Coordinates of C-alpha atoms in Angstrom, one line a residue:
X1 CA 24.9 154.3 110.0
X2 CA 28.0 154.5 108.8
X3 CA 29.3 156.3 112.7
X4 CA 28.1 153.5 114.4
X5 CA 29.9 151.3 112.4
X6 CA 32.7 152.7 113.5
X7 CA 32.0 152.8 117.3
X8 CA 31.9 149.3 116.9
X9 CA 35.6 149.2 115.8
X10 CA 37.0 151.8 118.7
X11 CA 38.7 151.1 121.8
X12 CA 36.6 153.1 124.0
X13 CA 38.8 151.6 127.7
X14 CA 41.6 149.7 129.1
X15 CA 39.6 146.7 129.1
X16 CA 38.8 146.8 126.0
X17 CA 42.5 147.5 124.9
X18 CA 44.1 144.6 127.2
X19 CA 41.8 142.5 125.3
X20 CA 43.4 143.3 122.3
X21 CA 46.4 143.2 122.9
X22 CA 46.1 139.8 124.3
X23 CA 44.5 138.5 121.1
X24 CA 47.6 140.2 119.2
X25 CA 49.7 138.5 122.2
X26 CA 48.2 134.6 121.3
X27 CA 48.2 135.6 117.6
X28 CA 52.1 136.3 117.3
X29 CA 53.0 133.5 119.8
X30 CA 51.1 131.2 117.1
X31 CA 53.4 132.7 114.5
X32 CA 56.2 132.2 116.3
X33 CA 56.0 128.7 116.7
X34 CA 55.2 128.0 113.1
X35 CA 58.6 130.4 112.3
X36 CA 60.6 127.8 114.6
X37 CA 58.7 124.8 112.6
X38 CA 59.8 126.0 109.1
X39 CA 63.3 127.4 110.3
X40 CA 64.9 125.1 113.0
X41 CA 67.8 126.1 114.8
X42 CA 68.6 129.9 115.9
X43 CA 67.1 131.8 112.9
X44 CA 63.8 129.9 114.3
X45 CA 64.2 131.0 117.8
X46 CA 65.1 135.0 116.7
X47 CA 61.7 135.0 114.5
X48 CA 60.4 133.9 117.8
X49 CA 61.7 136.6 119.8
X50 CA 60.7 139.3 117.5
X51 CA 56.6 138.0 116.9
X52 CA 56.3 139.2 121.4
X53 CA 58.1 142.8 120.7
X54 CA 56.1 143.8 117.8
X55 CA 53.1 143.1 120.2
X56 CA 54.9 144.8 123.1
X57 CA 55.4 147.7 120.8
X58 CA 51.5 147.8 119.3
X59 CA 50.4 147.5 122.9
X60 CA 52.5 150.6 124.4
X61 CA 50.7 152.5 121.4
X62 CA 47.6 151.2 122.2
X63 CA 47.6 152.3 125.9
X64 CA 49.1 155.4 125.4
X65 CA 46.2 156.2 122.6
X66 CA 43.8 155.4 125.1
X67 CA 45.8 157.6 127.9
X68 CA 45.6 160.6 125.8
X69 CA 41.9 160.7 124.7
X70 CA 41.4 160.7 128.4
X71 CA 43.8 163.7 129.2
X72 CA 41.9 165.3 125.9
X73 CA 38.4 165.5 127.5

């Protein structure tokens, strides 16, 4: 019971990682526009900017995870 629990919380293709990443993608641009409503000015914009590179960063992990299971079989 308890494996196919966890088969419901793999990422088993690209698909399924593209989709995501582009739920993290909507999640941290959400995040960043609360960051530039509670700190206007420039310290608003950099929390911006930083919210899409932590997704870019999870992403490239993501793929690359899913890359090497496939060179593993």
């Amino acid at each position: 019971m308890l494996t196919r629990l966890k088969n419901l919380f793999t990422i088993k293709s690209k698909f399924e990682a593209y989709l995501v990443i582009y739920g993290l993608g909507v999640g941290a641009v959400e995040r960043g526009f609360h960051y530039m409503a509670q700190y206007p000015g420039i310290g608003g914009k950099l929390l911006f900017a930083v919210c899409p590179i932590a997704v870019f960063m999870a992403g490239t992990r993501i793929l690359d995870s899913i890359d090497a299971e496939r060179r593993e079989r």
